[in-house]
Short mmCIF file of C-alpha atoms in Angstrom, two decimals:
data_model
loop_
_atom_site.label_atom_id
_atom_site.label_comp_id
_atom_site.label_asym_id
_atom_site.label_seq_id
_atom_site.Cartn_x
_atom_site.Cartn_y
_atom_site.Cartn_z
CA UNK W 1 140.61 110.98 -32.60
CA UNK W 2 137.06 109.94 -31.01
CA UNK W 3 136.70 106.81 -33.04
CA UNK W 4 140.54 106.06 -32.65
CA UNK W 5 139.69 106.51 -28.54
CA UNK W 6 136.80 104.50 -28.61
CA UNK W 7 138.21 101.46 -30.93
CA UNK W 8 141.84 101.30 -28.21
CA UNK W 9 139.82 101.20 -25.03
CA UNK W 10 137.73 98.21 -27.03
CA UNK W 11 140.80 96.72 -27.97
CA UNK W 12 142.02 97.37 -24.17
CA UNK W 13 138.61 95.94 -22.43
CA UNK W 14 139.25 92.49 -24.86
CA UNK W 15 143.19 92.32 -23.75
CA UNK W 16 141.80 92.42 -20.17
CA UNK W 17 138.80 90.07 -20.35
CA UNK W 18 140.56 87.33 -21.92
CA UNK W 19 143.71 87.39 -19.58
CA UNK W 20 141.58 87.35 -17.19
CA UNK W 21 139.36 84.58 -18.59
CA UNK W 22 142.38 82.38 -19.63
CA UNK W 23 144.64 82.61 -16.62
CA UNK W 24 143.84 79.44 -14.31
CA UNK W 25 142.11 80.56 -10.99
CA UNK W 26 141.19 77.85 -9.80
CA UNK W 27 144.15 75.81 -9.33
CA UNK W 28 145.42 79.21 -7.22
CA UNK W 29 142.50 79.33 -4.94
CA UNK W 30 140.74 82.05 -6.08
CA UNK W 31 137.43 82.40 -7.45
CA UNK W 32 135.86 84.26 -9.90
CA UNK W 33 132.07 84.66 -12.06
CA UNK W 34 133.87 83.08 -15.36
CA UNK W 35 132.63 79.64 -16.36
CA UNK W 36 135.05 76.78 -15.52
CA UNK W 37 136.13 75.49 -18.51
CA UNK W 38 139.50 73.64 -19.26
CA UNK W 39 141.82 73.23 -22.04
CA UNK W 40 140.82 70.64 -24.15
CA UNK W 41 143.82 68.73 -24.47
CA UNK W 42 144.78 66.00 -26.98
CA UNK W 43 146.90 62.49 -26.46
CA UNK W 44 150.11 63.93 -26.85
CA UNK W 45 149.52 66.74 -23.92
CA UNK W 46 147.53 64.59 -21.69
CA UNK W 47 147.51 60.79 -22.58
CA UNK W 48 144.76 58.08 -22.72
CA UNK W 49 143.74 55.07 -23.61
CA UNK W 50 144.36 52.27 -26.37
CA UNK W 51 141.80 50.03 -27.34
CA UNK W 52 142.36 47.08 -29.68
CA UNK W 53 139.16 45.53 -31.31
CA UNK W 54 139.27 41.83 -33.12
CA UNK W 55 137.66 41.83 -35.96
CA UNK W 56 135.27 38.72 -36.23
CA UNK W 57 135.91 37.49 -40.48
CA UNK W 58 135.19 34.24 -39.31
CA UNK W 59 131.62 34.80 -38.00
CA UNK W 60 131.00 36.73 -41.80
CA UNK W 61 132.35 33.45 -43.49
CA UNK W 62 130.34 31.05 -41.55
CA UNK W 63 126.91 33.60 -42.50
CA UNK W 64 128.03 33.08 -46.27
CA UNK W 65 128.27 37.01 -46.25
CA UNK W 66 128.63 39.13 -49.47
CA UNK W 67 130.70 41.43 -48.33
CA UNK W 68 134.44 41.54 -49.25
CA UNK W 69 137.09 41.56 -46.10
CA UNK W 70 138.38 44.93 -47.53
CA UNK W 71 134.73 46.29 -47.41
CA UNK W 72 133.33 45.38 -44.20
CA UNK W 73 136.80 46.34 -42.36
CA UNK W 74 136.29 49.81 -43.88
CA UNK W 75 132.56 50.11 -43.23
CA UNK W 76 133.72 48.59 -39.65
CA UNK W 77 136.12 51.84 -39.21
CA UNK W 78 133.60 54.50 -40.47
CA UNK W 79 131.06 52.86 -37.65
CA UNK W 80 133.54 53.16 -35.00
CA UNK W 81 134.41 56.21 -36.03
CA UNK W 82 130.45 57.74 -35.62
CA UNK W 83 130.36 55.49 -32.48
CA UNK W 84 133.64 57.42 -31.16
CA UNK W 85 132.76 61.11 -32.24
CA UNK W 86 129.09 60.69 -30.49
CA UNK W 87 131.18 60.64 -27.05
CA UNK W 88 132.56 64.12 -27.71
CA UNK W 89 136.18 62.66 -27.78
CA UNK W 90 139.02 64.96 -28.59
CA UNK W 91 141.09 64.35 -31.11
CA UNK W 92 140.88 60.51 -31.37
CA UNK W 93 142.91 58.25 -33.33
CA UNK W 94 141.52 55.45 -35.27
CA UNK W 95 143.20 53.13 -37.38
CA UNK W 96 143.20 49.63 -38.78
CA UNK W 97 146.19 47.04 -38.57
CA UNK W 98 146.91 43.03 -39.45
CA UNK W 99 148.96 40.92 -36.96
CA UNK W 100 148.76 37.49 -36.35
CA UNK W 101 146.64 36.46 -39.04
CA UNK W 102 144.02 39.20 -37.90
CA UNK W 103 142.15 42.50 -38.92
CA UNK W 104 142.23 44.74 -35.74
CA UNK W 105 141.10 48.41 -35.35
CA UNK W 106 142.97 50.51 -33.07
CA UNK W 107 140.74 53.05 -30.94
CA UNK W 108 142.92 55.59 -28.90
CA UNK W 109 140.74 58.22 -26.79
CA UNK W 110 142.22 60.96 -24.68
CA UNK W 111 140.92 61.05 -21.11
CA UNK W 112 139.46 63.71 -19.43
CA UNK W 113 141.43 67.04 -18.21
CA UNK W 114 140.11 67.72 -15.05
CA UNK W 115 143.00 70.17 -14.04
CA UNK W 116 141.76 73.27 -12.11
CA UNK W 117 138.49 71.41 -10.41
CA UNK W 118 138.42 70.53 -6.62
CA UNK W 119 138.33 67.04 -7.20
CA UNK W 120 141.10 64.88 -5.42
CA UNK W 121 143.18 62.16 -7.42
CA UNK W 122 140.62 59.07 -6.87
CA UNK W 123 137.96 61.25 -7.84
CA UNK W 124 139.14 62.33 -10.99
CA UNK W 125 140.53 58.12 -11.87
CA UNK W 126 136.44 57.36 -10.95
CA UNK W 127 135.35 59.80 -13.76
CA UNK W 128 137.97 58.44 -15.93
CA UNK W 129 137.08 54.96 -14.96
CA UNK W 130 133.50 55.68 -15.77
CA UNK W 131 134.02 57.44 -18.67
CA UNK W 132 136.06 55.01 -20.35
CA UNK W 133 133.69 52.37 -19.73
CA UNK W 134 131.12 54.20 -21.60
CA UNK W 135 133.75 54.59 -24.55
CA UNK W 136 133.97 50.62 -24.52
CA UNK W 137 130.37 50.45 -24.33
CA UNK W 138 129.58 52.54 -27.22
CA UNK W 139 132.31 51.80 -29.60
CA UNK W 140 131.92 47.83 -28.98
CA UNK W 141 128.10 47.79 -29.23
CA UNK W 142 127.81 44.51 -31.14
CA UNK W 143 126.41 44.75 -34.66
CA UNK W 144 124.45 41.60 -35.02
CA UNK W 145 120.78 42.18 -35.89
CA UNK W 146 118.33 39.48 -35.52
CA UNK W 147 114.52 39.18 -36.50
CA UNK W 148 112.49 37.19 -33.91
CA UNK W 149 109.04 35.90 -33.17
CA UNK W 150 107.52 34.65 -29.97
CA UNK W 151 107.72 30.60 -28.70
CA UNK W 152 104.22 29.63 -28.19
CA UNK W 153 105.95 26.54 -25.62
CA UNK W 154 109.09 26.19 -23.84
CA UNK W 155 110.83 22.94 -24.07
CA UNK W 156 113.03 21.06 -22.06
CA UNK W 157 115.77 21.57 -24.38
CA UNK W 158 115.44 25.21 -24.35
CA UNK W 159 115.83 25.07 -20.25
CA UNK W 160 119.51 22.88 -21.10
CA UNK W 161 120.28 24.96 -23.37
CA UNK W 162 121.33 27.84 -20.86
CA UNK W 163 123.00 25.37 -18.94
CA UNK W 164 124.95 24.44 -22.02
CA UNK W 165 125.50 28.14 -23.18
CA UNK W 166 127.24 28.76 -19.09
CA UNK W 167 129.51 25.51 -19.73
CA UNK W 168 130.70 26.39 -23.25
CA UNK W 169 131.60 29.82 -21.63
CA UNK W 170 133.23 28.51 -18.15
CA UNK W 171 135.47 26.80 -20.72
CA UNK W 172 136.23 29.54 -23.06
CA UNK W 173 137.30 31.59 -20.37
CA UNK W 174 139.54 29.07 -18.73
CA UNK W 175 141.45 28.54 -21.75
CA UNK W 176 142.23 32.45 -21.33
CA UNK W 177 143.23 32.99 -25.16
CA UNK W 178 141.31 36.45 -24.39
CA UNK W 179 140.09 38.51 -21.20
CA UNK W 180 137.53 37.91 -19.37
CA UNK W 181 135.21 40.63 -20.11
CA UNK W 182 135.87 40.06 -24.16
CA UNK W 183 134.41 36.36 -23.69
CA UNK W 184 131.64 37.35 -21.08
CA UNK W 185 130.46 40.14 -23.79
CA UNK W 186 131.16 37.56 -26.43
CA UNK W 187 128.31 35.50 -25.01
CA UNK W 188 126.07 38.90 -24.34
CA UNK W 189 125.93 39.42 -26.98
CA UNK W 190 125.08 36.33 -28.86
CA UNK W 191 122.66 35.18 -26.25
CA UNK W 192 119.53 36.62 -24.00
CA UNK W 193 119.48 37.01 -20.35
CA UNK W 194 122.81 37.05 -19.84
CA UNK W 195 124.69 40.11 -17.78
CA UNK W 196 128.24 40.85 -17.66
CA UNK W 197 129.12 43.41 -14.78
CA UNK W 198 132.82 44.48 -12.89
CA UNK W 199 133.01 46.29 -10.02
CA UNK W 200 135.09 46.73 -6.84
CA UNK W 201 133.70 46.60 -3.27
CA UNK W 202 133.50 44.54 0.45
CA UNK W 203 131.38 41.84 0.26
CA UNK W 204 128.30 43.36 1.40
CA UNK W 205 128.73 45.47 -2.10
CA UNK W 206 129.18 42.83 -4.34
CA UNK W 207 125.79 41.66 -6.29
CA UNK W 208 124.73 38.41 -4.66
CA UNK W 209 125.15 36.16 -7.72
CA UNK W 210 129.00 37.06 -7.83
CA UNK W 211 129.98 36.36 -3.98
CA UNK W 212 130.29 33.23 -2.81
CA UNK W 213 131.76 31.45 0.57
CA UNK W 214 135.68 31.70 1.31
CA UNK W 215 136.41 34.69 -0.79
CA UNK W 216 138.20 35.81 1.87
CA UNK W 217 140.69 33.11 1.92
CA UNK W 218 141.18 32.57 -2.29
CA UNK W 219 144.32 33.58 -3.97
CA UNK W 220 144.15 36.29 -6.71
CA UNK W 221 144.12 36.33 -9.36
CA UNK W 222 140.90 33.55 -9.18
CA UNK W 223 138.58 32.32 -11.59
CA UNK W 224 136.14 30.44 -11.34
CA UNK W 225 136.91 26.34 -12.21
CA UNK W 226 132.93 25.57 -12.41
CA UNK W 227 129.74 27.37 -13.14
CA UNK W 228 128.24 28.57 -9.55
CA UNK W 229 124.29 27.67 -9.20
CA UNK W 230 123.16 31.44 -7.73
CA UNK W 231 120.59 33.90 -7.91
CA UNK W 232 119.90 37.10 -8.20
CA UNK W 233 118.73 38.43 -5.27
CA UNK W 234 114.78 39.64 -4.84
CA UNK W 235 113.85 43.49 -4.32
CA UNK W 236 111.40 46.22 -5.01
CA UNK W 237 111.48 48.06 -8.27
CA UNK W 238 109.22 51.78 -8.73
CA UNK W 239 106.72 50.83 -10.46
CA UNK W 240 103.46 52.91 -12.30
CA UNK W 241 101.68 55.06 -10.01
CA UNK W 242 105.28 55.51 -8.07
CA UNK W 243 104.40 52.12 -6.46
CA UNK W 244 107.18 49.52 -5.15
CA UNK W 245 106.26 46.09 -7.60
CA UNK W 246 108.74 43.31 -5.87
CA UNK W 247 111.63 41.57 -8.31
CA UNK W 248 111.57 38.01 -8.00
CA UNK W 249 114.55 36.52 -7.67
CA UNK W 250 116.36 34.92 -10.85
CA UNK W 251 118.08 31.05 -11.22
CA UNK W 252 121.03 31.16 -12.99
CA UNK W 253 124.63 30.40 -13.47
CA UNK W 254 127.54 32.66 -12.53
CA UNK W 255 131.11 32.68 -13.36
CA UNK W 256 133.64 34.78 -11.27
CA UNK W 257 136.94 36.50 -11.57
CA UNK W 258 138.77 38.50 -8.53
CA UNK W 259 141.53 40.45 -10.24
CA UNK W 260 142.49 41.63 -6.34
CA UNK W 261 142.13 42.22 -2.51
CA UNK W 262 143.21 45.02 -1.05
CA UNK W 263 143.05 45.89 2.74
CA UNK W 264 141.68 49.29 3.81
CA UNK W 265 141.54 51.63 6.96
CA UNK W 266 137.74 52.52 7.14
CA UNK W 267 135.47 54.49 9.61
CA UNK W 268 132.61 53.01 11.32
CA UNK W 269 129.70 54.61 13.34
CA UNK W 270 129.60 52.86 16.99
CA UNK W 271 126.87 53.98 19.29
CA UNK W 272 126.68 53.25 22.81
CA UNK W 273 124.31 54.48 25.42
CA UNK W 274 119.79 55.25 24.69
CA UNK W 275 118.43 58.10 24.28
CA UNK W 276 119.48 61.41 25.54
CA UNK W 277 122.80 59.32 26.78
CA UNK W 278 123.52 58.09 23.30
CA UNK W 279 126.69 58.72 21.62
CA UNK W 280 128.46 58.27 18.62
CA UNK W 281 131.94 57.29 18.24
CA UNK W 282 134.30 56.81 14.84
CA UNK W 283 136.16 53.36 15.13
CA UNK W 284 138.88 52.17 12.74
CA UNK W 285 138.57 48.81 11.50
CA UNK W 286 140.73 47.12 8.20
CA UNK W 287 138.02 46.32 5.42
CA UNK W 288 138.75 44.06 2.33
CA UNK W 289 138.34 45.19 -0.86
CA UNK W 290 137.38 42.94 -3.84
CA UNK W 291 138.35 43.99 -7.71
CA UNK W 292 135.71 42.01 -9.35
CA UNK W 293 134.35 40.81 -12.65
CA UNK W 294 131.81 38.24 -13.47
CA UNK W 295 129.11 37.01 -15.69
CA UNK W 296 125.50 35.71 -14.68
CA UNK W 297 123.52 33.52 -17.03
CA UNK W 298 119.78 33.24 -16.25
CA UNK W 299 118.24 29.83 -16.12
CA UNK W 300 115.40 32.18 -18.12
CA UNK W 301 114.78 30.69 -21.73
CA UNK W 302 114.59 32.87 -24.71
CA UNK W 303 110.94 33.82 -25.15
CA UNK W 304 112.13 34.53 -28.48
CA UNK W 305 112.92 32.51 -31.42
CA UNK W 306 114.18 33.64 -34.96
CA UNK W 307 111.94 33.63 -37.73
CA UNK W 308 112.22 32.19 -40.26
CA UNK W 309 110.68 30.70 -43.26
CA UNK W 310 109.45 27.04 -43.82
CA UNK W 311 112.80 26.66 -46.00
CA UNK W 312 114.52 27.42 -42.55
CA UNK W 313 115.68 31.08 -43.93
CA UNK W 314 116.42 33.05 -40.90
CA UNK W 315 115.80 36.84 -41.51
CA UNK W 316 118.55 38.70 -40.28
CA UNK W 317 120.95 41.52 -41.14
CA UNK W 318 121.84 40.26 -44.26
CA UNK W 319 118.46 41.25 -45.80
CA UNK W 320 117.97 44.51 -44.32
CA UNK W 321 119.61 47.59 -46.50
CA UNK W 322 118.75 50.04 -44.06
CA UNK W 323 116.19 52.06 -41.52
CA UNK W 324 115.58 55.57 -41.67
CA UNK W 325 112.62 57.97 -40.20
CA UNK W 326 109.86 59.20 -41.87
CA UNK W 327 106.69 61.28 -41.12
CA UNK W 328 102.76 59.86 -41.54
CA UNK W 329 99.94 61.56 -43.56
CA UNK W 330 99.22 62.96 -39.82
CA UNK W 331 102.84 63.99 -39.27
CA UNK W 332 104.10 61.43 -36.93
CA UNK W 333 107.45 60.13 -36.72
CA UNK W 334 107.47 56.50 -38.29
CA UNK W 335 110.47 54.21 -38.74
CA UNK W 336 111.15 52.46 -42.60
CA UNK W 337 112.24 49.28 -43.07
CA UNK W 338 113.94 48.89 -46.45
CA UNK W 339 114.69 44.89 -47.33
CA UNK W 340 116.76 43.70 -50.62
CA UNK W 341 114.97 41.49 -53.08
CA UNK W 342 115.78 38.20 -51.03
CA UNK W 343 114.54 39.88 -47.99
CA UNK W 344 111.44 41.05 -49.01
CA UNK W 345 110.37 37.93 -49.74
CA UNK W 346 111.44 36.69 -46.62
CA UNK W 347 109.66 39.17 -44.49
CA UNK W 348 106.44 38.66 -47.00
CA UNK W 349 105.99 34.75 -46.05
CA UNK W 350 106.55 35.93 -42.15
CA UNK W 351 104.13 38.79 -42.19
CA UNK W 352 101.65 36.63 -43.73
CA UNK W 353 102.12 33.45 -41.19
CA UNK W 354 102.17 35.96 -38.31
CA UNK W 355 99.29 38.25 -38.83
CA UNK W 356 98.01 39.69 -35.66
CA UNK W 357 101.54 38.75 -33.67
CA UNK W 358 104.73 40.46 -33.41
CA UNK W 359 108.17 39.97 -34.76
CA UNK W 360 110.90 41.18 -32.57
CA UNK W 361 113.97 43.35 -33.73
CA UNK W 362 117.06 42.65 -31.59
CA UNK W 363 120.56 44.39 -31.70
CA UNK W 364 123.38 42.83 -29.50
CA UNK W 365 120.64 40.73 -27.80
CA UNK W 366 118.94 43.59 -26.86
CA UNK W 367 115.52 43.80 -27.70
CA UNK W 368 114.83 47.15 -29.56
CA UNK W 369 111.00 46.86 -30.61
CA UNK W 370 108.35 44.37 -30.76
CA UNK W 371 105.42 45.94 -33.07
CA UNK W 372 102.49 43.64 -34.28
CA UNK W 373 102.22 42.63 -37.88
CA UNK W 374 98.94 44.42 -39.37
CA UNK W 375 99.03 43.24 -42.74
CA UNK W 376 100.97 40.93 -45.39
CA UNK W 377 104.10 43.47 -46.76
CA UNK W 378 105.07 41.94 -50.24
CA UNK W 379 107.47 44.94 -51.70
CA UNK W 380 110.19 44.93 -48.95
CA UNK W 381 108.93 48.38 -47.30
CA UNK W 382 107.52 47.97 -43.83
CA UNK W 383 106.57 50.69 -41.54
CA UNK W 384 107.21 50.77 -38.14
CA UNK W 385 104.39 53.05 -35.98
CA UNK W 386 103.93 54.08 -32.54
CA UNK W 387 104.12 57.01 -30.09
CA UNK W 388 107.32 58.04 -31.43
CA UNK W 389 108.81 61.17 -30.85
CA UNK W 390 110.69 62.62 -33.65
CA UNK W 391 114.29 61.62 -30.93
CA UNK W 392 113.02 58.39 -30.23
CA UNK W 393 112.48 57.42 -34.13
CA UNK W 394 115.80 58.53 -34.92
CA UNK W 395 117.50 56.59 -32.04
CA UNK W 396 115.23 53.23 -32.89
CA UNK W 397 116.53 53.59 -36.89
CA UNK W 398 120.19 54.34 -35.73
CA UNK W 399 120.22 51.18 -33.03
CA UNK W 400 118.50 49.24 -36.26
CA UNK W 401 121.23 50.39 -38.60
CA UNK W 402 124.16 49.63 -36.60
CA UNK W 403 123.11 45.78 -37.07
CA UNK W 404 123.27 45.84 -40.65
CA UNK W 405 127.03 44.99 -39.98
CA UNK W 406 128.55 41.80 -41.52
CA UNK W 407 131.31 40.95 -38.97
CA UNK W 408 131.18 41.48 -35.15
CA UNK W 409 134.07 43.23 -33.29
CA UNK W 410 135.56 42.03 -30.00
CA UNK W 411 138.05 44.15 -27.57
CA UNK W 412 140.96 41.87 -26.73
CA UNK W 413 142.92 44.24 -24.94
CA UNK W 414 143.23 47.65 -23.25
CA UNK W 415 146.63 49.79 -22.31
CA UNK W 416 147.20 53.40 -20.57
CA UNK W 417 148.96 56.04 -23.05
CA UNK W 418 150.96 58.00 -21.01
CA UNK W 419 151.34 61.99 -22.84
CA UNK W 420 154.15 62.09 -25.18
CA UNK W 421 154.53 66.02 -23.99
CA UNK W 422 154.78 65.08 -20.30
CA UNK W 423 154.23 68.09 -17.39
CA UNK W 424 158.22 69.28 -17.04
CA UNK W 425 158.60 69.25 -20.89
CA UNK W 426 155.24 71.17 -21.14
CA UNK W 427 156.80 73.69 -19.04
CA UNK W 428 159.69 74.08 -20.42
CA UNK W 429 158.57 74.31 -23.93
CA UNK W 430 156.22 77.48 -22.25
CA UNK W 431 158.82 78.97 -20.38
CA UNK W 432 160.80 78.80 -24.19
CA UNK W 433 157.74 80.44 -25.58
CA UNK W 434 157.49 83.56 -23.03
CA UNK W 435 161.52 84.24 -23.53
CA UNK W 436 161.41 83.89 -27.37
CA UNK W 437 158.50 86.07 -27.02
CA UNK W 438 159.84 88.53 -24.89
CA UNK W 439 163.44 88.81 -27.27
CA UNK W 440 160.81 89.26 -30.21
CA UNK W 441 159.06 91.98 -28.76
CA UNK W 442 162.94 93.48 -27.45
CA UNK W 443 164.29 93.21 -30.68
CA UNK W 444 161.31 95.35 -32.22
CA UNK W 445 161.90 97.97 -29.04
CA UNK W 446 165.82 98.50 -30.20
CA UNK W 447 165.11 98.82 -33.51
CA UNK W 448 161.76 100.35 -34.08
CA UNK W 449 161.59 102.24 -30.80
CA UNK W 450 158.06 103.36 -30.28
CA UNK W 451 156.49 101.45 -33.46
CA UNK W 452 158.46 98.72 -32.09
CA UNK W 453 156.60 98.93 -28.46
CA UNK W 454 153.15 98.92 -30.46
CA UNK W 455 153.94 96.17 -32.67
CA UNK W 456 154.57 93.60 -29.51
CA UNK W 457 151.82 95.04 -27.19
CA UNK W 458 149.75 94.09 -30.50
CA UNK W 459 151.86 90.63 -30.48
CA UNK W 460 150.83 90.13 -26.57
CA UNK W 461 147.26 91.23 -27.08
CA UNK W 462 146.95 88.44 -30.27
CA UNK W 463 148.66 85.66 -27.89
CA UNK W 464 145.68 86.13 -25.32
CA UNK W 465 142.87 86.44 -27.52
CA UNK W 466 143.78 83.58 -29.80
CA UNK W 467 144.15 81.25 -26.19
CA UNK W 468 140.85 82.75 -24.92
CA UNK W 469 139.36 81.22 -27.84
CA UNK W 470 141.08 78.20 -28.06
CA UNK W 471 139.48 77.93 -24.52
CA UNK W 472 135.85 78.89 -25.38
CA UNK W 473 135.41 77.04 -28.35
CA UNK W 474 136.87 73.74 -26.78
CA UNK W 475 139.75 73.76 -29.69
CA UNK W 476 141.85 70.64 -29.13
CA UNK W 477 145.32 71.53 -28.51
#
């Protein structure tokens, strides 16, 4: 009778705790020492977002690319698929589709349940906002990898050729066959020095190369009908030694889209009076607000240039099978280059003509690492060294490996998913769970009496430790 005792007020203490822990205090007001942590809810509870990426056969043709359609579609998917579960998504959806004489894959990502936090409405559409730019960030990082040595001159041509890159773009996006931030990332992506950025703010907020006289008096939605001569503007950066080092300013081109302007009620500080007779008063004044997106090419060349051999072979993805990590006779984290055949003899005849310089690995224009060529490598296994930490290896060889993609992807468009399972039908479909529950637990009463009684306190006590970890363990529902 001891044991039996002990093992009910257990039982008891566990029915308590998680009622307590799953019942939601914080949208009543009160609070208590549990952690705040949500349901994790899935699309059909609480909606999301769509995401429709273009897959780019065309650019895999024109590279003369191995690969079959079928194959790089799928090894597309299962990258966009790592991409998406690195974000901590629940529950996404991800799925492949032809229309219109396109491959597509279909990204759809639940936003973010914020329900029970004291956070008002535009707060919790900013974390959204945010977050969901991060999902487009990681999922779209482009997969082009490029091998690239330094320009010992800079020409002429290569100073046009920015000018040309910012012309071809102004008219890509005025023949609007896809949004402006696919085309501006397009570019990014293919080219250097070139920044894509959307925002929202008064003119005193927006970066200097995206404002421009009369933007006050335009009509939305505007885009720009020529390339604007700006510059970004010069500051102070924190340099080593937690010194300021100035940023000089930057020549380029800019291209600009207002998507709106809104009007405002705002707050200002007005001070009258000096000294001890100073005060402050709050004055109402109607601010604009700009929805903005634009794109800035530098006037900067490239101080980068692919390598390639004296045949003109260009040493790209194509040649690379893949980067992993590995550990030196002194146990420090390296990353491995592995080339194919065709490769390795590519990278041999580079290593050899550039002994002493370095040759660049870029992903998505970005440039990953530069390290300096020690020696000739004739088998196709090169070894990249440094004061890597064991993170920072794996992170270089993943950012490496995502380039060895044959086919860039391209988001076209972007829609809301509103919950299939909407609040009132939520409710009722509880309030149909509590009475079915409460007949169950009746029906065992009338006919089992007292076993009866057990048997649906047991049912009850199930319900709320099942939910409690459902909540704990972040369990989609």
């Amino acid at each position: 009778m001891k044991w039996l005792g002990f093992r009910l007020a257990i039982i008891v203490l566990l029915a308590i705790f998680s009622a307590a822990y799953i019942l939601p205090w914080k949208t009543i007001g009160i609070s208590t020492p549990f952690p705040v942590t949500e349901y994790k809810l899935g699309l059909d509870l609480h909606g999301g977002v769509e995401l429709d990426y273009k897959i780019d056969l065309e650019d895999a043709k024109k590279k003369g690319s191995e690969f079959q359609p079928k194959d790089i579609i799928e090894g597309l998917k299962s990258i966009v698929e790592k991409r998406v579960n690195s974000l901590g998504t629940a529950e996404p959806t991800i799925q492949t589709a032809s229309y219109g004489g396109e491959e597509h894959i279909i990204v759809q990502i639940p936003t973010q349940n914020f329900d029970g936090e004291s956070m008002t409405d535009e707060e919790k559409k900013a974390k959204n906002d945010e977050y969901i730019t991060k999902a487009k960030e990681t999922i779209g990082k482009v997969v082009r990898l490029e091998f690239k040595e330094q320009k010992t001159t800079v020409t002429d041509a290569d100073k046009q050729e920015r000018t040309d890159i910012a012309t071809k773009l102004l008219v890509e996006i005025g023949e609007a066959k896809y949004p402006f931030a696919t085309i501006a990332n397009k570019y990014k992506d293919q080219y250097e020095n070139i920044e894509y950025r959307a925002g929202s703010g008064m003119t005193s907020e927006i970066p200097a190369e995206f404002s421009f006289t009369g933007m006050e008096d335009i009509q939305t939605p505007y885009v720009s009908t020529k390339i604007m001569e700006t510059q970004k503007g010069a500051g102070y950066t924190l340099g080593k030694d937690n010194k300021l080092e100035q940023i000089e300013e930057e020549k380029g081109y800019s291209i600009v889209r207002i998507k709106s302007i809104t009007s405002v009620e705002k707050d200002r500080d007005i001070k009258t009076g000096t000294g001890a007779d100073e005060v402050t008063k709050k004055e109402k004044y109607t601010a604009k607000i700009y929805d903005y997106e634009g794109v800035f090419v530098s006037q900067k060349p490239s101080e980068w240039t692919a390598a390639k051999t004296e045949d003109g072979r260009v040493l790209d993805e194509r040649y690379l099978t893949k980067a992993s990590v590995s550990f030196s006779q002194g146990f420090a984290p390296q990353v491995d280059l592995l080339f194919n055949a065709d490769g390795g003899k590519i990278f041999a005849e580079l290593t050899k003509r550039l002994m002493g310089q370095q040759i660049a690995i870029f992903v998505g224009g970005e440039l990953l690492t530069a390290p300096t060529v020690q020696s000739v490598i004739p088998d196709g296994r090169a070894v990249i060294t440094g004061n890597y930490t064991a993170e920072s290896a794996k992170k270089l060889s993943t950012d490496i490996n995502t380039g060895i993609v044959p086919a860039p992807i391209y988001l076209t468009s972007e829609r809301t998913i509103d919950a299939k399972i909407g609040a009132d039908s939520l409710r009722v479909i509880i309030n149909a769970g509590l009475i079915g529950l409460l007949l169950i637990i009746g029906f065992l009463i009338l006919i089992y009496r007292v076993s009866g009684l057990m048997a649906g306190i047991a049912l009850i006590i199930y319900g709320l430790l099942l939910l409690a970890i459902v909540k704990s363990f972040g369990i989609v529902l």
